[in-house]
Amino acid sequence: MAGRRETRRIGIADVALKAGVSHATVSRVMNGNTSVDPVIAARVRAAATELKYKPNPMGRSLALGKSDTIGIVVPDLSNPTFQAILRGLSVAAARDGYRVLIADSSEVSSEEAILAGEARRRCDGVVLCAPRMSDAELEELAPSLYPLVLINRTTASVPTPSLVVDYGQGIQELGAHLVGLGHRRLLYLTGPEASASNVQRLAGLRQFTADFPGVELQILPGGNTFDAGFEATDAVQASGATGILVFNDLAAMGLLNGLSARGIRVPEDISVTGFDDMPFARYTMPPLTTAAVPIASLGDLAWRRMRDLIMNNDAESPTDYFAPQMEVRGSTGPVRA
Amino acid sequence: MAGRRETRRIGIADVALKAGVSHATVSRVMNGNTSVDPVIAARVRAAATELKYKPNPMGRSLALGKSDTIGIVVPDLSNPTFQAILRGLSVAAARDGYRVLIADSSEVSSEEAILAGEARRRCDGVVLCAPRMSDAELEELAPSLYPLVLINRTTASVPTPSLVVDYGQGIQELGAHLVGLGHRRLLYLTGPEASASNVQRLAGLRQFTADFPGVELQILPGGNTFDAGFEATDAVQASGATGILVFNDLAAMGLLNGLSARGIRVPEDISVTGFDDMPFARYTMPPLTTAAVPIASLGDLAWRRMRDLIMNNDAESPTDYFAPQMEVRGSTGPVRA
DNA sequence: CTGAAAGCGCTAACAT
DNA sequence: ATGTTAGCGCTTTCAG
């Protein structure tokens, strides 16, 4: 029925024919490496532009053994954190002429390894965000993925760059901020148990209680959603704590709403902190005190590390620690006299 | 210095050697197309698994003329709308064994065409979100991009599927909702002038005023940011309108904050609507009445259309209209008596 | 049913 | 400086 507009793709051979030279010469002028007679070069270029010739990346990739593409595997593309990393990575890589291929493991840990391997075969390197994968599995997988950049993970099996956010330090800063405001009865509303970043916050808080022996710190199971924060309202109120450290901004917003619904004033009666500094954290009522994770620059740095690995393939393999930046806003204030 | 762990990639030849057969036979087993003696097949498979052989996608792509990859070009990866489309597309494509390559044009219209062309050469098809590109340019570009799926654009130059969100209808529904609540003095707080979706909303509102001759509709320049909404507060108040249609949720939230700061109650004094139904729209105070754009299913459908194009390459080329779904919440109420 | 050989489009040694 | 030739790793006729 419908007539196909099969505009047969034109290849290097067509240009060669039109310019009256060999494939090799066309390749040479297209890549500008070796020297070609200027007049012939011009003739080739003319033929190329006239035919709108563009080299076929597949042929190129096969011959060169590289694809100018890097892969990123993320656990969940709907998570703003990974979206920001992806964007930072993509923009930075594009500046150097690289593209990015995405693989979403949908939080399934078994998929993470498979997708990473597949991505690596199609790409020149892999940026891996695999929070669910076990250390053992990562250790086994890592060598086959080189060049590899890890996000929020490290591995000993192979020297490879890691970018890790120091959640433990961030929560300690927030805690210290509350103590500085006179709070002595604190409460941490946890995230998901399995979450590695929750574990890091807990470790940070152990250090925190050691540093501030006079401060009471309760721990209450929470979650990472708005609703989880909202539902914890009663338990928070019952705890008697005056300073609440919430796992993340989303849950903190839920708690804020719950407290407001019960007529508890923030920060007059209770101070609340979040974590992440989501775009909306500054627009809650009151605006949320939180810790900002510089996720966009994380993606950017991920590319720089990857590029070092690819270009001078003898790069160092540092671990970069990202210190969250505390943002003090209206949801924290002096403890009630 | 650092010892390279050059684990030479193993290819089809290694498997052939190990199994004592030819490359061709290995290829046959791996693809399961043609019939191979069961015992030989088993031997090949054994060799393959033992060597952990995985076919090299580049070789495959070159031979087959396909990459099992589709490209998506977006104007801005930090825009939640495109993130959601990307995710929907990626997940859907993955189910069929396809990957997605991303290209972020950073809102630069001239980049859109180049990136799309490049993506097309590396991929089996392109999903194009190019709001900035002129119709003429799109028309010229489209044929070379086939298989192509357009988002929020259509073109006449070639029959190709389009997915368009009907912003005009959404804003009309919201307007009718306000009229139903008794409002007779409405105001539309616009988005960016250049935005195609703003133009569509304006067109929808022209229809709206034609349908409701007794209703007054003012139009005020706004923007698509929280701050733009906030800054419009005074002008909104001065307008005397009781029902405010805001370009999007973000600006609506800004307006909500501004009104609250001036002691104007919503919805008792003024009703406010947004557009998009962002995740936080339900958590504002009061929760925001808005129109939900089913963006995730948009990505999903984009893949289905693409797949139809790729598989039965004689598919139809329909235009799918997405009708926004109104979400009535607390920010709209009866006009004050 | 299987192996030999051609070819996908390109780059790079090797000749000339 | 340019053409010839040999791959890159795989699929697919084409013989046998």
XYZ file of C-alpha atoms (C1' of nucleotides) in Angstrom:
706
model
C 0.000 0.000 0.000
C 1.929 2.915 1.343
C 4.916 3.592 -0.855
C 8.107 3.267 1.144
C 10.453 6.181 0.717
C 13.496 3.921 0.769
C 16.142 6.595 0.352
C 18.938 4.047 0.361
C 21.478 5.228 2.892
C 24.523 6.525 1.156
C 27.879 5.254 2.324
C 31.514 5.942 1.968
C 31.594 4.060 -1.331
C 29.159 6.470 -2.948
C 31.292 9.417 -1.999
C 34.411 7.673 -3.240
C 32.772 6.953 -6.551
C 31.472 10.490 -6.974
C 34.826 12.029 -6.089
C 36.719 9.524 -8.184
C 38.923 8.311 -5.348
C 39.141 5.267 -3.086
C 37.206 4.585 0.122
C 40.400 5.023 2.028
C 40.913 8.543 0.810
C 37.404 9.517 1.701
C 37.935 8.056 5.156
C 41.138 10.050 5.452
C 39.577 13.369 4.637
C 36.585 12.685 6.827
C 38.859 12.016 9.764
C 41.504 14.568 8.914
C 44.285 12.445 10.313
C 46.639 11.706 7.478
C 47.562 14.247 4.863
C 45.664 14.393 1.617
C 46.234 16.578 -1.418
C 44.222 19.748 -0.753
C 42.522 19.748 -4.133
C 41.480 16.135 -3.809
C 40.345 16.733 -0.265
C 38.177 19.584 -1.468
C 36.696 17.398 -4.171
C 35.873 14.726 -1.642
C 34.337 17.183 0.758
C 32.223 18.603 -2.026
C 30.976 15.162 -2.956
C 30.272 14.391 0.674
C 28.225 17.480 1.330
C 26.406 17.162 -1.963
C 25.407 13.620 -1.105
C 24.760 14.637 2.492
C 27.101 11.859 3.484
C 27.452 11.080 7.168
C 29.654 8.181 8.274
C 27.765 5.209 9.600
C 28.495 4.982 13.324
C 28.134 1.219 13.395
C 30.809 0.626 10.849
C 32.955 3.124 12.621
C 32.365 1.568 15.998
C 33.198 -1.889 14.788
C 36.407 -0.769 13.156
C 37.472 1.432 16.034
C 36.272 -0.757 18.872
C 34.524 2.163 20.498
C 31.084 3.650 20.321
C 31.469 7.119 21.858
C 28.637 6.140 24.118
C 28.538 5.460 27.816
C 25.857 3.617 29.703
C 24.238 4.501 32.970
C 22.253 2.034 34.993
C 19.867 3.442 37.543
C 17.495 1.681 39.914
C 14.571 3.924 39.129
C 14.298 6.680 36.607
C 11.364 8.233 38.412
C 13.559 9.050 41.374
C 14.579 12.712 41.193
C 18.043 11.923 42.439
C 18.826 9.701 39.495
C 17.136 12.032 37.089
C 19.473 14.781 38.206
C 22.515 12.545 37.975
C 21.460 11.414 34.534
C 21.032 14.957 33.369
C 24.364 16.086 34.760
C 26.065 13.131 33.171
C 24.349 13.519 29.844
C 25.113 17.202 29.483
C 28.737 16.806 30.514
C 29.295 13.836 28.234
C 27.684 15.641 25.313
C 30.216 18.424 25.632
C 32.890 15.857 24.823
C 30.941 14.282 22.009
C 29.660 11.308 23.948
C 26.109 10.062 24.229
C 24.448 8.197 27.038
C 22.432 5.042 26.949
C 20.120 4.452 29.853
C 19.134 1.282 31.630
C 16.488 1.294 34.326
C 16.677 -1.757 36.582
C 13.307 -1.009 38.173
C 14.780 -1.641 41.620
C 15.333 -5.302 40.786
C 18.786 -6.221 41.994
C 19.185 -9.190 39.689
C 18.532 -6.940 36.721
C 21.236 -4.538 37.763
C 24.048 -6.928 36.914
C 22.564 -8.046 33.628
C 21.784 -4.568 32.436
C 25.206 -3.338 33.439
C 26.856 -6.104 31.456
C 24.735 -5.451 28.422
C 25.330 -1.746 28.639
C 29.043 -2.301 28.855
C 29.076 -4.342 25.675
C 27.363 -1.582 23.747
C 29.211 1.279 25.386
C 32.730 2.411 26.149
C 32.062 2.525 29.865
C 29.391 2.252 32.511
C 28.212 4.483 35.326
C 26.613 2.216 37.864
C 24.001 3.185 40.431
C 23.173 -0.158 41.968
C 22.064 0.294 45.553
C 20.459 -3.108 45.778
C 23.307 -5.267 44.528
C 25.248 -7.138 47.213
C 28.879 -6.255 47.822
C 29.935 -9.718 46.745
C 28.060 -9.480 43.494
C 29.450 -6.035 42.794
C 32.936 -7.232 43.497
C 32.566 -10.029 40.996
C 30.939 -7.874 38.384
C 33.137 -4.790 38.594
C 36.194 -6.065 36.690
C 34.142 -6.996 33.645
C 32.617 -3.538 33.569
C 35.797 -1.492 33.382
C 35.842 1.460 32.607
C 33.447 1.826 35.477
C 32.338 4.665 37.731
C 30.370 3.819 40.853
C 27.759 6.001 42.480
C 27.219 5.629 46.205
C 29.156 2.379 46.282
C 32.750 1.328 46.545
C 34.410 -1.948 45.788
C 37.753 -3.449 46.586
C 37.921 -5.926 43.726
C 39.229 -3.398 41.264
C 40.460 0.181 41.544
C 37.668 2.236 40.065
C 36.377 5.736 40.796
C 33.551 6.085 43.266
C 31.322 9.049 43.970
C 29.661 8.819 47.327
C 27.397 11.187 49.142
C 28.226 11.447 52.815
C 24.748 11.092 54.269
C 26.174 10.396 57.712
C 27.843 13.763 57.889
C 24.792 15.576 56.625
C 22.540 14.206 59.315
C 25.133 15.006 61.956
C 25.208 18.607 60.833
C 21.461 18.842 61.028
C 21.542 17.312 64.496
C 24.191 19.749 65.627
C 22.120 22.585 64.232
C 19.179 21.528 66.399
C 21.388 21.189 69.445
C 22.689 24.666 68.757
C 19.112 25.896 68.911
C 18.789 24.440 72.374
C 17.034 21.184 71.546
C 17.919 18.285 73.825
C 15.228 15.778 72.964
C 15.660 14.721 69.353
C 14.022 12.065 67.233
C 15.095 10.458 63.965
C 12.287 9.316 61.728
C 13.954 6.590 59.665
C 13.762 5.761 55.966
C 13.289 2.298 54.475
C 15.245 -0.291 56.425
C 16.958 -1.755 53.388
C 18.122 1.615 52.148
C 21.876 1.976 52.275
C 21.592 5.704 52.746
C 19.368 5.143 55.774
C 22.046 2.927 57.229
C 24.562 5.683 56.669
C 22.372 8.189 58.432
C 22.057 5.830 61.388
C 25.819 5.429 61.540
C 26.187 9.197 61.444
C 23.737 9.484 64.298
C 25.701 7.023 66.410
C 28.638 9.346 66.056
C 26.347 12.231 66.831
C 25.139 10.771 70.140
C 28.735 10.060 71.073
C 29.602 13.688 70.388
C 26.647 15.033 72.329
C 26.238 12.777 75.371
C 23.699 15.063 76.989
C 21.275 14.837 74.100
C 18.515 12.265 73.932
C 17.914 10.697 70.538
C 14.921 8.506 69.874
C 14.544 6.489 66.714
C 11.212 5.832 65.110
C 10.453 3.796 61.984
C 9.231 6.027 59.186
C 9.628 5.783 55.436
C 10.579 7.793 52.394
C 7.154 8.990 51.310
C 4.924 11.915 52.106
C 2.343 9.570 53.570
C 4.887 7.859 55.804
C 5.745 11.217 57.310
C 2.126 12.158 57.692
C 1.257 8.916 59.424
C 4.073 9.298 61.904
C 2.568 12.498 63.248
C 0.943 10.987 66.313
C 3.991 8.978 67.266
C 6.176 12.043 66.862
C 3.863 14.077 69.042
C 3.763 11.350 71.679
C 7.544 11.086 71.778
C 7.948 14.410 73.468
C 10.871 15.279 71.228
C 11.237 18.911 70.155
C 13.637 18.421 67.253
C 12.738 15.935 64.516
C 15.252 14.703 61.963
C 13.297 13.197 59.101
C 14.833 10.779 56.594
C 14.084 12.954 53.589
C 12.206 16.040 52.463
C 9.202 14.172 51.202
C 8.516 12.501 54.522
C 9.317 15.746 56.319
C 6.642 17.478 54.259
C 4.162 14.821 55.251
C 5.035 15.359 58.870
C 4.728 19.114 58.426
C 1.242 18.656 57.061
C 0.308 16.270 59.871
C 1.553 18.631 62.544
C -0.239 21.535 60.965
C -3.469 19.536 60.878
C -3.179 18.951 64.625
C -2.489 22.577 65.350
C 1.105 21.983 66.350
C 3.180 24.942 65.247
C 6.498 24.641 63.467
C 9.008 25.772 64.559
C 7.482 27.233 67.711
C 6.436 23.885 69.182
C 8.544 21.458 67.187
C 11.469 21.875 64.788
C 11.657 19.671 61.691
C 14.469 18.945 59.254
C 14.425 17.074 55.963
C 17.120 15.796 53.655
C 17.747 16.269 49.903
C 16.657 19.862 49.386
C 14.124 19.002 46.764
C 12.965 21.926 44.670
C 9.879 22.319 46.820
C 11.583 22.285 50.150
C 11.830 26.054 50.013
C 8.136 26.434 49.375
C 6.628 24.447 52.209
C 5.061 26.326 55.086
C 7.275 27.000 56.822
C 10.170 26.481 54.393
C 12.054 23.339 55.264
C 15.484 23.239 56.829
C 17.319 20.464 55.034
C 20.624 19.265 53.627
C 21.286 19.703 49.934
C 22.932 16.939 47.979
C 24.708 18.426 44.963
C 23.382 15.795 42.616
C 23.781 17.700 39.372
C 27.483 18.192 39.949
C 27.616 14.546 40.872
C 26.599 13.604 37.350
C 29.065 16.088 35.993
C 31.924 14.654 38.015
C 30.887 11.133 37.084
C 31.565 12.042 33.485
C 34.911 13.630 34.248
C 36.013 10.491 36.054
C 34.766 8.365 33.211
C 36.548 10.484 30.684
C 39.807 10.174 32.587
C 39.364 6.440 32.537
C 38.651 6.334 28.827
C 41.190 8.844 27.566
C 44.264 8.340 29.705
C 43.352 4.829 30.615
C 45.842 4.890 33.402
C 43.924 7.313 35.582
C 43.785 7.261 39.319
C 40.722 5.821 40.939
C 39.753 8.207 43.661
C 36.732 8.113 45.851
C 35.003 11.484 45.848
C 32.985 12.335 48.900
C 30.130 14.744 48.507
C 29.363 16.639 51.665
C 25.743 17.681 51.870
C 25.256 21.384 52.376
C 22.917 22.402 55.161
C 20.145 24.822 54.200
C 18.684 26.507 57.233
C 15.127 27.698 56.689
C 12.028 28.348 58.719
C 11.147 24.864 59.947
C 13.774 24.949 62.697
C 13.948 27.416 65.525
C 14.941 27.801 69.168
C 13.485 25.269 71.533
C 10.505 26.559 73.430
C 11.564 28.158 76.685
C 52.212 1.643 36.866
C 48.814 0.126 37.274
C 48.678 -3.269 35.610
C 45.978 -3.421 32.987
C 43.662 -6.395 33.373
C 43.212 -6.790 29.638
C 40.840 -9.742 29.671
C 40.703 -9.940 25.897
C 37.062 -10.008 24.904
C 36.123 -13.405 23.642
C 34.295 -13.611 20.353
C 32.419 -16.032 18.211
C 35.672 -17.457 16.885
C 36.743 -18.611 20.330
C 33.521 -20.468 20.837
C 33.764 -22.018 17.397
C 37.268 -23.189 18.118
C 36.376 -24.627 21.484
C 33.320 -26.435 20.152
C 35.166 -27.608 17.047
C 32.721 -26.053 14.613
C 32.625 -23.061 12.307
C 31.638 -19.486 13.206
C 28.550 -19.948 11.151
C 27.308 -22.816 13.242
C 27.879 -20.921 16.446
C 25.934 -18.030 15.036
C 23.118 -20.378 14.107
C 22.861 -21.820 17.584
C 23.031 -18.461 19.249
C 20.180 -17.200 17.127
C 18.193 -20.415 17.042
C 16.945 -19.694 13.545
C 18.158 -22.468 11.311
C 18.224 -26.066 12.396
C 21.370 -27.482 13.904
C 22.114 -31.032 15.016
C 20.968 -31.149 18.662
C 24.192 -32.708 19.912
C 26.342 -30.148 18.161
C 24.086 -27.394 19.374
C 24.528 -28.605 22.915
C 28.279 -28.701 22.496
C 28.274 -25.135 21.212
C 26.080 -23.920 24.009
C 28.340 -25.573 26.537
C 31.376 -23.893 25.064
C 29.561 -20.567 24.990
C 28.512 -20.639 28.609
C 31.880 -21.900 29.725
C 33.587 -19.030 27.983
C 30.842 -16.659 29.113
C 30.452 -15.722 25.484
C 28.114 -12.878 24.655
C 27.746 -11.743 21.047
C 29.261 -8.358 20.312
C 26.386 -5.990 19.607
C 28.430 -3.869 17.230
C 29.216 -6.736 14.934
C 25.636 -7.776 15.132
C 24.334 -4.320 14.430
C 26.525 -3.876 11.418
C 25.514 -7.208 9.924
C 21.846 -6.786 10.703
C 21.541 -3.094 10.026
C 19.769 -2.522 13.302
C 20.855 -1.657 16.802
C 17.838 -2.505 18.951
C 18.134 0.999 20.271
C 15.891 3.993 19.849
C 16.799 7.585 20.441
C 14.836 10.261 22.209
C 15.618 13.912 21.880
C 14.279 16.206 24.549
C 14.659 19.936 24.977
C 15.520 19.722 28.645
C 16.062 16.691 30.774
C 15.466 18.647 33.950
C 11.866 19.219 32.962
C 9.649 16.742 34.832
C 7.450 16.268 31.816
C 10.282 14.935 29.691
C 11.642 12.906 32.544
C 8.334 11.146 32.823
C 8.112 10.582 29.088
C 11.646 9.257 29.052
C 10.898 6.883 31.843
C 7.704 5.602 30.286
C 9.472 5.131 26.982
C 12.483 3.450 28.490
C 10.527 0.969 30.543
C 8.201 0.082 27.699
C 11.028 -0.317 25.220
C 12.987 -2.469 27.645
C 10.113 -4.911 27.798
C 10.653 -5.527 24.107
C 14.414 -5.754 24.375
C 15.144 -2.229 23.184
C 17.335 0.371 24.847
C 17.093 4.128 24.677
C 19.735 6.656 23.877
C 19.115 10.159 25.111
C 19.913 13.492 23.571
C 19.311 16.716 25.450
C 19.155 19.728 23.171
C 19.300 22.179 26.086
C 16.448 24.175 24.588
C 18.613 25.145 21.603
C 16.475 24.713 18.535
C 19.399 24.414 16.133
C 20.730 21.506 18.174
C 17.460 19.673 17.943
C 17.860 18.863 14.270
C 21.483 17.858 14.542
C 20.969 15.677 17.556
C 17.966 14.039 15.998
C 19.930 13.202 12.873
C 22.811 11.799 14.839
C 20.517 9.793 17.043
C 18.794 8.366 14.025
C 22.046 7.135 12.562
C 22.893 5.245 15.738
C 19.381 4.037 16.441
C 16.533 2.240 14.737
C 14.174 5.133 15.275
C 13.739 8.479 16.977
C 11.209 9.933 19.370
C 11.321 13.652 18.910
C 10.299 16.282 21.428
C 11.292 19.451 19.652
C 9.073 22.301 20.771
C 11.408 24.988 19.496
C 11.974 23.768 15.947
C 10.036 25.588 13.266
C 7.369 23.758 11.305
C 9.336 24.219 8.112
C 12.455 22.752 9.610
C 10.543 19.843 11.056
C 8.911 19.189 7.743
C 12.255 19.031 6.028
C 13.853 16.915 8.718
C 11.095 14.419 9.328
C 11.561 12.186 6.268
C 15.206 11.530 7.083
C 14.282 10.502 10.592
C 11.828 7.762 9.776
C 10.890 5.705 11.835
C 9.846 8.740 13.785
C 7.366 9.459 16.564
C 6.537 13.061 17.370
C 5.585 14.421 20.750
C 3.388 17.503 20.861
C 4.014 18.213 17.198
C 2.566 17.129 13.904
C 3.914 17.405 10.412
C 2.455 17.033 7.001
C 5.623 16.174 5.135
C 5.485 12.520 5.986
C 2.877 10.321 7.642
C 4.286 9.639 11.079
C 2.646 9.039 14.455
C 2.110 12.031 16.711
C 1.224 12.146 20.372
C -0.228 15.436 21.391
C -1.586 16.628 24.682
C -4.751 18.646 24.295
C -3.906 21.574 26.543
C -6.710 23.622 25.056
C -9.344 21.209 26.205
C -7.849 20.900 29.671
C -7.976 24.621 30.320
C -11.541 24.758 29.023
C -12.572 22.091 31.492
C -10.995 23.969 34.329
C -12.735 27.141 33.234
C -16.072 25.369 33.027
C -15.466 23.968 36.487
C -15.044 27.488 37.871
C -18.139 28.696 36.065
C -20.010 25.778 37.569
C -18.992 27.044 40.981
C -20.562 30.386 40.216
C -17.484 32.342 39.181
C -18.113 34.980 36.550
C -14.911 36.985 36.723
C -12.008 34.791 35.650
C -8.357 35.465 34.961
C -5.768 33.484 33.058
C -2.208 33.883 34.264
C -0.187 33.005 31.160
C 2.957 30.938 30.687
C 5.982 31.895 28.599
C 4.932 33.603 25.408
C 6.971 31.362 23.136
C 5.601 28.205 24.658
C 3.484 26.252 22.223
C 1.422 24.820 25.035
C 0.641 28.337 26.246
C -0.605 29.160 22.777
C -2.815 26.100 22.905
C -4.255 27.142 26.239
C -5.032 30.586 24.818
C -6.780 29.017 21.857
C -8.775 26.854 24.231
C -9.755 29.927 26.192
C -10.995 31.688 23.075
C -13.335 28.791 22.575
C -14.218 29.003 26.243
C -15.255 32.655 26.095
C -17.313 31.874 23.026
C -19.082 29.115 24.937
C -19.704 31.269 28.012
C -20.540 34.755 26.738
C -21.591 35.985 30.174
C -18.222 35.277 31.723
C -15.466 37.850 31.918
C -11.940 36.568 31.232
C -8.909 38.723 31.842
C -5.464 37.708 30.684
C -2.351 38.575 32.608
C 1.265 37.792 31.727
C 2.751 35.294 34.145
C 5.343 32.589 33.683
C 6.050 28.956 34.393
C 7.892 29.285 37.685
C 6.972 29.465 41.316
C 8.351 32.961 41.530
C 6.377 34.136 38.523
C 3.199 33.048 40.262
C 4.235 34.648 43.516
C 5.047 37.927 41.874
C 1.702 38.074 40.130
C -0.117 38.132 43.440
C -0.761 41.862 43.558
C -1.917 42.049 39.993
C -4.237 39.124 40.565
C -5.670 40.746 43.636
C -6.122 44.035 41.811
C -7.934 42.360 38.927
C -10.996 41.650 40.968
C -11.275 38.180 39.469
C -12.503 35.394 41.742
C -11.362 32.436 39.678
C -7.726 32.224 38.575
C -6.534 29.836 35.890
C -2.775 29.560 36.234
C -0.529 28.283 33.431
C 0.890 25.438 35.487
C 1.065 23.990 38.983
C 4.378 25.544 39.832
C 3.184 29.075 39.159
C -0.108 28.266 40.870
C 1.793 27.279 43.990
C 3.634 30.547 43.908
C 0.354 32.375 43.662
C -1.065 30.301 46.513
C 1.855 31.311 48.674
C 1.515 34.940 47.695
C -2.192 35.016 48.462
C -1.629 33.313 51.782
C 1.012 35.864 52.688
C -1.517 38.642 52.070
C -4.191 36.949 54.124
C -6.361 36.184 51.136
C -8.080 32.881 51.712
C -8.283 30.126 49.100
C -10.855 29.071 48.084
C -13.102 31.280 50.236
C -11.946 34.552 48.659
C -10.340 33.349 45.452
C -10.284 30.007 43.634
C -7.069 28.878 41.948
C -6.350 26.146 39.417
C -3.050 24.816 38.140
C -2.062 22.526 35.305
C 0.050 19.339 35.158
C -0.851 17.668 38.442
C 2.696 17.505 39.651
C 3.298 15.123 42.523
C 3.091 17.974 45.016
C -0.104 19.470 43.778
C -2.019 17.318 46.232
C 0.054 18.513 49.157
C -0.229 22.250 48.845
C -2.439 24.106 51.275
C -5.100 23.869 50.183
C -4.543 21.000 47.750
C -4.508 22.288 44.207
C -7.274 21.750 41.684
C -5.494 20.996 38.425
C -5.519 18.991 35.208
C -3.418 15.853 35.036
C -1.449 15.119 31.906
C -0.905 11.373 31.657
C 2.733 11.738 30.758
C 3.897 8.304 31.831
C 1.412 6.611 29.542
C 2.522 9.047 26.875
C 6.005 7.543 26.941
C 4.494 4.104 26.936
C 2.371 4.834 23.899
C 5.309 6.480 22.148
C 7.074 3.147 22.321
C 4.082 1.212 21.044
C 3.818 3.497 18.060
C 7.537 3.202 17.447
C 7.376 -0.539 17.687
C 4.576 -0.679 15.161
C 6.707 1.385 12.840
C 9.748 -0.805 13.288
C 8.128 -4.228 13.240
C 5.336 -3.995 10.695
C 6.909 -1.124 8.874
C 3.647 -0.436 7.146
C 1.814 0.793 10.214
C -0.737 3.534 10.258
C 0.361 6.932 11.451
C -2.317 8.117 13.783
C -2.308 11.231 15.876
C -3.135 10.372 19.471
C -4.753 13.104 21.503
C -4.261 13.014 25.223
C -7.079 14.626 27.105
C -5.973 16.047 30.431
C -7.972 14.728 33.366
C -9.299 17.321 35.767
C -8.477 16.769 39.441
C -10.761 18.763 41.669
C -9.220 19.526 45.051
C -9.465 22.159 47.726
C -8.176 25.236 45.937
C -11.441 25.809 44.122
C -14.797 26.461 45.734
C -18.075 28.319 45.301
C -17.782 31.989 44.587
C -18.332 34.156 47.627
C -21.966 35.070 48.007
C 22.963 -30.143 8.539
C 27.291 -27.752 8.197
C 31.405 -25.194 6.405
C 33.330 -21.744 3.242
C 32.892 -17.260 1.757
C 30.827 -12.874 1.082
C 29.507 -8.659 3.022
C 27.552 -4.985 6.563
C 30.553 0.309 6.482
C 34.424 1.818 8.134
C 39.625 2.379 9.554
C 44.435 1.420 9.211
C 48.523 -1.086 7.831
C 50.960 -1.855 3.897
C 52.349 -1.016 -0.500
C 53.342 1.912 -4.214
C 49.962 11.164 -1.207
C 46.912 7.518 -2.669
C 45.143 2.881 -3.727
C 44.933 -2.016 -2.250
C 44.038 -5.116 1.231
C 42.934 -6.821 5.494
C 40.371 -6.863 9.219
C 36.568 -5.282 13.301
C 32.544 -9.567 14.843
C 28.715 -11.017 13.197
C 24.852 -12.981 9.901
C 23.644 -15.162 5.829
C 23.670 -16.917 1.221
C 25.602 -20.676 -1.253
C 27.634 -25.085 -1.897
C 28.166 -29.433 -0.490
